[in-house]
Amino acid sequence: MSLKFGTSGLRGLSVDLEGPATALYATAFARHLLAAGFARKGDDILVGRDFRASSPAIAAIAIAALRKAGFNPRDCGALPTPALALTGLARNAACLMVTGSHIPADRNGIKFYRPDGEIDKADEAAITAAAAATRAEGTVFDAARETADDLHADTMALYEARNRALLPEGNLAGLRVGVYQHSTVARDLFVAVLIHYGADVVALGRSETFIPVDTEAVSAETIALLQGWAVQHGLRAIISADGDGDRPLITDETGMPIRGDLVGLIASRFLGATIVATPVTSNSGIEAAVAGKVLRTRVGSPFVIAAMNDAIASGETAVAGFEANGGTLTATPFTVNSQALAPLPTRDSLMPLLAVLALAAAESRPLSQITAGFALPAAASDRLEDFPVETSAALMAELRSGAGALSAFLAPIGVPMKTSDIDGLRVTLDDASVIHFRPSGNAPEMRCYVEAKDEAAAARLLAAGLARIREWAFSR
């Protein structure tokens, strides 16, 4: 079976999830909630999904299994993950979200939430153990599917109301903004909220077939689409999100995507955060740009959340976080637009998108000029798809085997001077540029992140890094 936990929930092939495997893991989740005291039998569990073709069936299987385990499933329909999480927090209810986020359409996944928010790594281990124990008991699961009471409208209304209160009325008036709708569950909400703020909205690229948009590694084909639309429609920006609407995508007026870590930085300033947790893959210039302390973590929201929780335990009161993809989390209350903003400690896309658009409206300058003014080191990232997990593991083992192996691997690129092994291998070269190799935690992909003196140098370094990985893999 293909299923395993990665940096963002349980992932696997859709053909596996559309069967007894989902019933097994939904049952394991239910058992963990009961055993850990997070919930009692009879409690509500909220179930949501994205627009993948396999998601309705997987959600229906999960609903049947959760009901059989003694819970009361509530069907929240197709909606953004942060909307589901927000309602779960408000109702003190656990949640299960069927989504593969940005990975290819032949794959899918499940994200799990306790009543107080995202599960952590200890919960993942406990759910995995509960699944193994259930198998060992000889429990037989089928792929029975059931329906549940519809809670979609209430869930969406709560999330929309939160985002309608972030900016003053009419704040985006005169701003012509495109919404790349593709197959993200956030597509109609984005249009509605922008219209609420007075923006002139152009809906673009709606698709009834699932399109896997990775906001952290936007494809050349997608960038070409965005750039064409920006010129054609005279847009100040284009916004979008990944499949489940928790990772933001925003372009400048030329259609060029703005890096997610810069979006997260703008969002943290918008909030007034004094403690910001972000993974090691975020730009190294973040520390100098944040008016407070930056906590570096491994990649994945569980690690960002753990760092934020540690900050709260130390007495901090304005704590937020963001990932390199721009998904922004709030761990404490904030006051925004004279309104109290409740914590939402899971990746959110709409708040950071509105923060960037509000900045564009306030400064009345092109976003390309605004983003250049942050003067962060030039950075780029990309991935090699369909890269076997075993090959990634072998490469990382060789690079970690000693200074000689690392130097030999990087000889065509540069001389390693300093390394960090927080998550993957991040290497500072002799010209002060940075190259970071990291296997994906939730897909058969090898990722490469770079920083250099300018955009052209970053592009060259990224191309060289990816080429070196390919060469090594083909030579084995």
CSV table of N, CA and C in Angstrom, one decimal, residues 97-234:
chain,number,residue,atom,x,y,z
A,97,MET,N,-9.7,16.2,6.4
A,97,MET,CA,-9.8,16.8,5.1
A,97,MET,C,-9.1,15.9,4.1
A,98,VAL,N,-9.9,15.6,3.1
A,98,VAL,CA,-9.4,14.8,2.0
A,98,VAL,C,-8.9,15.7,0.9
A,99,THR,N,-7.5,15.7,0.8
A,99,THR,CA,-6.9,16.5,-0.2
A,99,THR,C,-5.4,16.0,-0.5
A,100,GLY,N,-5.0,16.1,-1.7
A,100,GLY,CA,-3.6,15.9,-2.0
A,100,GLY,C,-2.9,17.2,-2.3
A,101,SER,N,-3.6,18.3,-1.9
A,101,SER,CA,-2.9,19.6,-2.1
A,101,SER,C,-2.5,19.9,-3.5
A,102,HIS,N,-1.2,19.9,-3.8
A,102,HIS,CA,-0.6,20.3,-5.1
A,102,HIS,C,-0.1,19.1,-5.8
A,103,ILE,N,-0.1,17.9,-5.3
A,103,ILE,CA,0.5,16.7,-5.9
A,103,ILE,C,-0.4,16.2,-7.1
A,104,PRO,N,0.2,15.4,-8.0
A,104,PRO,CA,-0.6,15.0,-9.2
A,104,PRO,C,-1.9,14.4,-8.9
A,105,ALA,N,-2.8,14.4,-9.9
A,105,ALA,CA,-4.2,14.0,-9.7
A,105,ALA,C,-4.4,12.5,-9.5
A,106,ASP,N,-3.4,11.7,-9.8
A,106,ASP,CA,-3.5,10.3,-9.5
A,106,ASP,C,-3.2,9.9,-8.1
A,107,ARG,N,-2.9,11.0,-7.3
A,107,ARG,CA,-2.6,10.8,-5.9
A,107,ARG,C,-3.6,11.6,-5.1
A,108,ASN,N,-3.7,11.3,-3.8
A,108,ASN,CA,-4.6,12.1,-2.9
A,108,ASN,C,-4.0,11.9,-1.5
A,109,GLY,N,-4.8,12.5,-0.5
A,109,GLY,CA,-4.3,12.4,0.8
A,109,GLY,C,-5.4,12.8,1.8
A,110,ILE,N,-5.0,12.7,3.1
A,110,ILE,CA,-5.9,13.0,4.2
A,110,ILE,C,-5.1,13.9,5.2
A,111,LYS,N,-5.7,15.0,5.6
A,111,LYS,CA,-5.1,15.8,6.7
A,111,LYS,C,-6.1,15.6,7.9
A,112,PHE,N,-5.5,15.5,9.1
A,112,PHE,CA,-6.2,15.2,10.3
A,112,PHE,C,-6.0,16.4,11.3
A,113,TYR,N,-7.1,16.7,11.9
A,113,TYR,CA,-7.1,17.8,12.9
A,113,TYR,C,-7.8,17.4,14.2
A,114,ARG,N,-7.1,17.6,15.3
A,114,ARG,CA,-7.7,17.4,16.6
A,114,ARG,C,-8.7,18.6,16.8
A,115,PRO,N,-9.5,18.6,17.9
A,115,PRO,CA,-10.3,19.7,18.2
A,115,PRO,C,-9.6,21.0,18.4
A,116,ASP,N,-8.3,20.9,18.8
A,116,ASP,CA,-7.5,22.1,19.1
A,116,ASP,C,-6.6,22.5,17.9
A,117,GLY,N,-6.7,21.8,16.8
A,117,GLY,CA,-5.9,22.1,15.7
A,117,GLY,C,-5.2,21.0,15.0
A,118,GLU,N,-4.2,21.2,14.2
A,118,GLU,CA,-3.5,20.2,13.4
A,118,GLU,C,-2.9,19.1,14.3
A,119,ILE,N,-2.9,17.9,13.9
A,119,ILE,CA,-2.2,16.9,14.6
A,119,ILE,C,-0.7,17.1,14.5
A,120,ASP,N,0.1,16.6,15.5
A,120,ASP,CA,1.5,16.8,15.4
A,120,ASP,C,2.2,15.5,15.1
A,121,LYS,N,3.5,15.5,15.1
A,121,LYS,CA,4.2,14.3,14.8
A,121,LYS,C,4.0,13.1,15.7
A,122,ALA,N,3.7,13.4,17.0
A,122,ALA,CA,3.4,12.4,18.0
A,122,ALA,C,2.0,11.8,17.6
A,123,ASP,N,1.1,12.6,17.2
A,123,ASP,CA,-0.2,12.1,16.8
A,123,ASP,C,-0.1,11.2,15.5
A,124,GLU,N,0.7,11.7,14.6
A,124,GLU,CA,1.0,10.8,13.4
A,124,GLU,C,1.5,9.4,13.8
A,125,ALA,N,2.4,9.4,14.7
A,125,ALA,CA,2.9,8.1,15.1
A,125,ALA,C,1.9,7.3,15.8
A,126,ALA,N,1.0,7.9,16.6
A,126,ALA,CA,0.0,7.2,17.3
A,126,ALA,C,-1.1,6.7,16.3
A,127,ILE,N,-1.4,7.5,15.3
A,127,ILE,CA,-2.4,7.0,14.3
A,127,ILE,C,-1.8,5.9,13.5
A,128,THR,N,-0.6,5.9,13.1
A,128,THR,CA,0.1,4.9,12.4
A,128,THR,C,0.1,3.6,13.3
A,129,ALA,N,0.4,3.7,14.6
A,129,ALA,CA,0.4,2.6,15.4
A,129,ALA,C,-1.0,2.0,15.6
A,130,ALA,N,-2.0,2.9,15.7
A,130,ALA,CA,-3.4,2.4,15.8
A,130,ALA,C,-3.8,1.6,14.5
A,131,ALA,N,-3.4,2.1,13.4
A,131,ALA,CA,-3.7,1.4,12.1
A,131,ALA,C,-3.0,0.0,12.1
A,132,ALA,N,-1.8,0.0,12.6
A,132,ALA,CA,-1.1,-1.3,12.6
A,132,ALA,C,-1.8,-2.3,13.6
A,133,ALA,N,-2.2,-1.8,14.7
A,133,ALA,CA,-2.9,-2.6,15.7
A,133,ALA,C,-4.2,-3.1,15.2
A,134,THR,N,-4.9,-2.2,14.5
A,134,THR,CA,-6.2,-2.6,13.9
A,134,THR,C,-6.0,-3.7,12.9
A,135,ARG,N,-5.0,-3.6,12.1
A,135,ARG,CA,-4.7,-4.7,11.1
A,135,ARG,C,-4.3,-6.0,11.8
A,136,ALA,N,-3.5,-5.9,12.9
A,136,ALA,CA,-3.1,-7.1,13.6
A,136,ALA,C,-4.3,-7.8,14.3
A,137,GLU,N,-5.3,-7.0,14.6
A,137,GLU,CA,-6.5,-7.6,15.2
A,137,GLU,C,-7.3,-8.4,14.2
A,138,GLY,N,-7.0,-8.2,12.9
A,138,GLY,CA,-7.7,-9.0,11.9
A,138,GLY,C,-9.0,-8.3,11.5
A,139,THR,N,-9.1,-7.0,11.9
A,139,THR,CA,-10.3,-6.3,11.5
A,139,THR,C,-10.4,-6.1,10.0
A,140,VAL,N,-11.5,-6.5,9.4
A,140,VAL,CA,-11.7,-6.4,8.0
A,140,VAL,C,-12.5,-5.1,7.6
A,141,PHE,N,-11.9,-4.4,6.7
A,141,PHE,CA,-12.6,-3.1,6.2
A,141,PHE,C,-13.0,-3.3,4.8
A,142,ASP,N,-14.1,-2.7,4.5
A,142,ASP,CA,-14.5,-2.6,3.1
A,142,ASP,C,-14.5,-1.2,2.7
A,143,ALA,N,-15.0,-0.8,1.5
A,143,ALA,CA,-15.0,0.6,1.1
A,143,ALA,C,-16.4,1.1,1.1
A,144,ALA,N,-17.2,0.8,2.2
A,144,ALA,CA,-18.5,1.3,2.4
A,144,ALA,C,-18.5,2.8,2.4
A,145,ARG,N,-19.5,3.4,1.7
A,145,ARG,CA,-19.6,4.8,1.6
A,145,ARG,C,-21.0,5.3,2.2
A,146,GLU,N,-20.9,6.4,2.9
A,146,GLU,CA,-22.1,7.0,3.5
A,146,GLU,C,-22.1,8.5,3.4
A,147,THR,N,-23.3,9.1,3.5
A,147,THR,CA,-23.5,10.5,3.5
A,147,THR,C,-23.6,11.0,4.9
A,148,ALA,N,-23.6,12.3,5.1
A,148,ALA,CA,-23.7,12.9,6.4
A,148,ALA,C,-24.4,14.3,6.3
A,149,ASP,N,-24.8,14.8,7.4
A,149,ASP,CA,-25.5,16.1,7.4
A,149,ASP,C,-24.6,17.2,6.8
A,150,ASP,N,-25.2,18.1,6.0
A,150,ASP,CA,-24.4,19.1,5.3
A,150,ASP,C,-24.2,20.3,6.1
A,151,LEU,N,-22.9,20.6,6.3
A,151,LEU,CA,-22.5,21.8,7.1
A,151,LEU,C,-21.7,22.8,6.2
A,152,HIS,N,-21.7,22.6,4.9
A,152,HIS,CA,-20.9,23.4,4.0
A,152,HIS,C,-21.2,24.9,4.2
A,153,ALA,N,-22.4,25.3,4.1
A,153,ALA,CA,-22.7,26.7,4.1
A,153,ALA,C,-22.2,27.4,5.4
A,154,ASP,N,-22.5,26.8,6.5
A,154,ASP,CA,-22.1,27.4,7.8
A,154,ASP,C,-20.5,27.5,7.9
A,155,THR,N,-19.8,26.5,7.4
A,155,THR,CA,-18.4,26.5,7.5
A,155,THR,C,-17.8,27.6,6.6
A,156,MET,N,-18.3,27.7,5.4
A,156,MET,CA,-17.8,28.7,4.4
A,156,MET,C,-18.1,30.1,4.9
A,157,ALA,N,-19.3,30.3,5.5
A,157,ALA,CA,-19.7,31.6,6.0
A,157,ALA,C,-18.8,32.1,7.1
A,158,LEU,N,-18.4,31.2,8.0
A,158,LEU,CA,-17.5,31.6,9.1
A,158,LEU,C,-16.1,32.1,8.6
A,159,TYR,N,-15.6,31.3,7.6
A,159,TYR,CA,-14.3,31.7,7.0
A,159,TYR,C,-14.4,33.0,6.2
A,160,GLU,N,-15.4,33.1,5.4
A,160,GLU,CA,-15.6,34.3,4.6
A,160,GLU,C,-15.7,35.5,5.5
A,161,ALA,N,-16.5,35.4,6.6
A,161,ALA,CA,-16.7,36.5,7.6
A,161,ALA,C,-15.3,37.0,8.2
A,162,ARG,N,-14.5,36.0,8.5
A,162,ARG,CA,-13.2,36.3,9.0
A,162,ARG,C,-12.4,37.1,8.1
A,163,ASN,N,-12.4,36.8,6.8
A,163,ASN,CA,-11.6,37.5,5.8
A,163,ASN,C,-12.2,38.8,5.3
A,164,ARG,N,-13.5,38.9,5.5
A,164,ARG,CA,-14.2,40.2,5.2
A,164,ARG,C,-13.9,41.3,6.2
A,165,ALA,N,-13.4,40.9,7.3
A,165,ALA,CA,-13.1,41.9,8.4
A,165,ALA,C,-11.6,42.3,8.5
A,166,LEU,N,-10.8,41.8,7.6
A,166,LEU,CA,-9.3,42.0,7.7
A,166,LEU,C,-9.0,43.4,7.2
A,167,LEU,N,-9.7,44.0,6.3
A,167,LEU,CA,-9.3,45.3,5.7
A,167,LEU,C,-10.5,46.2,5.8
A,168,PRO,N,-10.3,47.5,5.7
A,168,PRO,CA,-11.4,48.5,5.7
A,168,PRO,C,-12.2,48.3,4.5
A,169,GLU,N,-13.5,48.7,4.6
A,169,GLU,CA,-14.4,48.6,3.5
A,169,GLU,C,-13.9,49.4,2.3
A,170,GLY,N,-14.0,48.8,1.1
A,170,GLY,CA,-13.5,49.4,-0.1
A,170,GLY,C,-12.0,49.6,-0.2
A,171,ASN,N,-11.2,48.9,0.6
A,171,ASN,CA,-9.8,49.0,0.6
A,171,ASN,C,-9.1,48.7,-0.7
A,172,LEU,N,-9.7,47.9,-1.5
A,172,LEU,CA,-9.0,47.5,-2.8
A,172,LEU,C,-9.7,48.1,-4.0
A,173,ALA,N,-10.5,49.2,-3.8
A,173,ALA,CA,-11.2,49.8,-4.9
A,173,ALA,C,-10.2,50.3,-5.9
A,174,GLY,N,-10.5,50.1,-7.1
A,174,GLY,CA,-9.6,50.5,-8.2
A,174,GLY,C,-8.5,49.6,-8.6
A,175,LEU,N,-8.3,48.5,-7.8
A,175,LEU,CA,-7.3,47.5,-8.0
A,175,LEU,C,-7.8,46.4,-8.9
A,176,ARG,N,-7.3,46.3,-10.1
A,176,ARG,CA,-7.7,45.3,-11.0
A,176,ARG,C,-6.9,44.0,-10.8
A,177,VAL,N,-7.6,43.0,-10.3
A,177,VAL,CA,-7.0,41.7,-9.9
A,177,VAL,C,-7.5,40.5,-10.6
A,178,GLY,N,-6.7,39.7,-11.1
A,178,GLY,CA,-7.1,38.4,-11.7
A,178,GLY,C,-7.2,37.3,-10.6
A,179,VAL,N,-8.1,36.4,-10.8
A,179,VAL,CA,-8.1,35.2,-9.9
A,179,VAL,C,-8.0,34.0,-10.8
A,180,TYR,N,-6.8,33.3,-10.7
A,180,TYR,CA,-6.6,32.1,-11.5
A,180,TYR,C,-7.4,31.0,-10.7
A,181,GLN,N,-8.5,30.6,-11.2
A,181,GLN,CA,-9.4,29.7,-10.5
A,181,GLN,C,-9.0,28.3,-10.6
A,182,HIS,N,-8.5,27.8,-11.7
A,182,HIS,CA,-8.2,26.4,-12.0
A,182,HIS,C,-9.1,25.5,-11.3
A,183,SER,N,-8.6,24.6,-10.4
A,183,SER,CA,-9.4,23.7,-9.7
A,183,SER,C,-9.3,23.8,-8.2
A,184,THR,N,-8.9,25.0,-7.7
A,184,THR,CA,-8.7,25.2,-6.3
A,184,THR,C,-10.1,25.4,-5.6
A,185,VAL,N,-10.3,24.8,-4.5
A,185,VAL,CA,-11.6,25.0,-3.8
A,185,VAL,C,-11.8,26.4,-3.3
A,186,ALA,N,-10.8,27.2,-3.3
A,186,ALA,CA,-10.9,28.6,-2.9
A,186,ALA,C,-11.4,29.6,-4.0
A,187,ARG,N,-11.6,29.1,-5.2
A,187,ARG,CA,-11.7,29.9,-6.3
A,187,ARG,C,-12.9,30.9,-6.3
A,188,ASP,N,-14.1,30.4,-5.9
A,188,ASP,CA,-15.3,31.3,-5.8
A,188,ASP,C,-15.2,32.3,-4.6
A,189,LEU,N,-14.6,31.8,-3.5
A,189,LEU,CA,-14.5,32.6,-2.3
A,189,LEU,C,-13.5,33.8,-2.6
A,190,PHE,N,-12.4,33.5,-3.3
A,190,PHE,CA,-11.5,34.6,-3.6
A,190,PHE,C,-12.2,35.7,-4.4
A,191,VAL,N,-13.0,35.3,-5.4
A,191,VAL,CA,-13.7,36.3,-6.2
A,191,VAL,C,-14.6,37.1,-5.3
A,192,ALA,N,-15.4,36.4,-4.4
A,192,ALA,CA,-16.4,37.1,-3.6
A,192,ALA,C,-15.7,38.1,-2.6
A,193,VAL,N,-14.6,37.7,-2.0
A,193,VAL,CA,-14.0,38.5,-1.0
A,193,VAL,C,-13.3,39.7,-1.7
A,194,LEU,N,-12.7,39.6,-2.8
A,194,LEU,CA,-12.1,40.7,-3.5
A,194,LEU,C,-13.2,41.7,-4.0
A,195,ILE,N,-14.3,41.2,-4.5
A,195,ILE,CA,-15.4,42.1,-4.8
A,195,ILE,C,-15.9,42.9,-3.6
A,196,HIS,N,-16.0,42.2,-2.5
A,196,HIS,CA,-16.4,42.8,-1.2
A,196,HIS,C,-15.5,44.0,-0.9
A,197,TYR,N,-14.2,43.9,-1.2
A,197,TYR,CA,-13.3,45.0,-0.9
A,197,TYR,C,-13.2,46.1,-2.1
A,198,GLY,N,-14.0,45.9,-3.1
A,198,GLY,CA,-14.1,46.9,-4.1
A,198,GLY,C,-13.1,46.6,-5.3
A,199,ALA,N,-12.4,45.5,-5.3
A,199,ALA,CA,-11.5,45.2,-6.4
A,199,ALA,C,-12.3,45.0,-7.7
A,200,ASP,N,-11.6,45.3,-8.8
A,200,ASP,CA,-12.1,44.9,-10.1
A,200,ASP,C,-11.6,43.6,-10.5
A,201,VAL,N,-12.4,42.5,-10.4
A,201,VAL,CA,-12.0,41.1,-10.5
A,201,VAL,C,-12.2,40.5,-11.9
A,202,VAL,N,-11.1,39.9,-12.3
A,202,VAL,CA,-11.2,39.1,-13.6
A,202,VAL,C,-11.0,37.6,-13.3
A,203,ALA,N,-12.0,36.8,-13.5
A,203,ALA,CA,-11.9,35.4,-13.2
A,203,ALA,C,-11.2,34.7,-14.4
A,204,LEU,N,-10.2,33.8,-14.2
A,204,LEU,CA,-9.4,33.3,-15.2
A,204,LEU,C,-9.2,31.8,-15.0
A,205,GLY,N,-9.1,31.0,-16.1
A,205,GLY,CA,-8.7,29.7,-16.2
A,205,GLY,C,-9.4,28.7,-15.3
A,206,ARG,N,-10.7,28.8,-15.2
A,206,ARG,CA,-11.5,27.9,-14.4
A,206,ARG,C,-11.5,26.5,-15.1
A,207,SER,N,-11.3,25.4,-14.3
A,207,SER,CA,-11.2,24.1,-14.8
A,207,SER,C,-12.0,23.1,-14.0
A,208,GLU,N,-12.8,22.3,-14.7
A,208,GLU,CA,-13.5,21.2,-14.0
A,208,GLU,C,-12.7,20.0,-13.9
A,209,THR,N,-11.5,19.9,-14.5
A,209,THR,CA,-10.5,18.9,-14.4
A,209,THR,C,-9.4,19.3,-13.4
A,210,PHE,N,-9.1,18.4,-12.5
A,210,PHE,CA,-8.1,18.9,-11.5
A,210,PHE,C,-6.7,19.2,-12.1
A,211,ILE,N,-6.2,20.4,-11.7
A,211,ILE,CA,-4.9,20.8,-12.1
A,211,ILE,C,-4.0,21.0,-10.9
A,212,PRO,N,-2.9,20.2,-10.8
A,212,PRO,CA,-2.0,20.3,-9.6
A,212,PRO,C,-1.1,21.5,-9.7
A,213,VAL,N,-1.5,22.6,-9.0
A,213,VAL,CA,-0.7,23.8,-9.0
A,213,VAL,C,0.2,23.8,-7.7
A,214,ASP,N,1.5,23.8,-7.9
A,214,ASP,CA,2.4,23.8,-6.8
A,214,ASP,C,2.9,25.3,-6.6
A,215,THR,N,2.4,26.0,-5.6
A,215,THR,CA,2.7,27.4,-5.5
A,215,THR,C,4.1,27.7,-5.1
A,216,GLU,N,4.9,26.6,-4.7
A,216,GLU,CA,6.3,26.8,-4.3
A,216,GLU,C,7.2,26.5,-5.5
A,217,ALA,N,6.7,25.9,-6.5
A,217,ALA,CA,7.5,25.6,-7.7
A,217,ALA,C,6.5,25.7,-8.9
A,218,VAL,N,6.2,27.0,-9.2
A,218,VAL,CA,5.2,27.2,-10.3
A,218,VAL,C,5.8,26.8,-11.6
A,219,SER,N,5.1,26.0,-12.4
A,219,SER,CA,5.7,25.5,-13.7
A,219,SER,C,5.8,26.7,-14.7
A,220,ALA,N,6.7,26.4,-15.6
A,220,ALA,CA,6.9,27.4,-16.7
A,220,ALA,C,5.6,27.6,-17.5
A,221,GLU,N,4.9,26.6,-17.7
A,221,GLU,CA,3.6,26.7,-18.4
A,221,GLU,C,2.6,27.6,-17.7
A,222,THR,N,2.6,27.4,-16.4
A,222,THR,CA,1.6,28.2,-15.6
A,222,THR,C,2.1,29.7,-15.6
A,223,ILE,N,3.4,29.9,-15.5
A,223,ILE,CA,3.9,31.3,-15.5
A,223,ILE,C,3.6,32.0,-16.8
A,224,ALA,N,3.7,31.2,-17.9
A,224,ALA,CA,3.4,31.8,-19.2
A,224,ALA,C,1.9,32.2,-19.3
A,225,LEU,N,1.0,31.4,-18.7
A,225,LEU,CA,-0.4,31.7,-18.7
A,225,LEU,C,-0.6,33.0,-17.9
A,226,LEU,N,0.0,33.0,-16.7
A,226,LEU,CA,-0.2,34.2,-15.8
A,226,LEU,C,0.3,35.5,-16.5
A,227,GLN,N,1.5,35.4,-17.1
A,227,GLN,CA,2.0,36.6,-17.8
A,227,GLN,C,1.2,37.0,-19.0
A,228,GLY,N,0.6,36.1,-19.7
A,228,GLY,CA,-0.3,36.5,-20.8
A,228,GLY,C,-1.5,37.1,-20.3
A,229,TRP,N,-2.1,36.6,-19.2
A,229,TRP,CA,-3.3,37.2,-18.7
A,229,TRP,C,-3.0,38.6,-18.1
A,230,ALA,N,-1.9,38.8,-17.4
A,230,ALA,CA,-1.5,40.1,-16.8
A,230,ALA,C,-1.5,41.2,-17.9
A,231,VAL,N,-0.9,40.9,-19.1
A,231,VAL,CA,-0.9,41.8,-20.1
A,231,VAL,C,-2.2,42.0,-20.8
A,232,GLN,N,-2.9,40.9,-21.1
A,232,GLN,CA,-4.2,41.0,-21.8
A,232,GLN,C,-5.2,41.8,-21.0
A,233,HIS,N,-5.3,41.6,-19.7
A,233,HIS,CA,-6.3,42.3,-18.9
A,233,HIS,C,-5.8,43.5,-18.1
A,234,GLY,N,-4.6,43.9,-18.3
A,234,GLY,CA,-4.1,45.0,-17.5
A,234,GLY,C,-4.2,44.9,-16.0
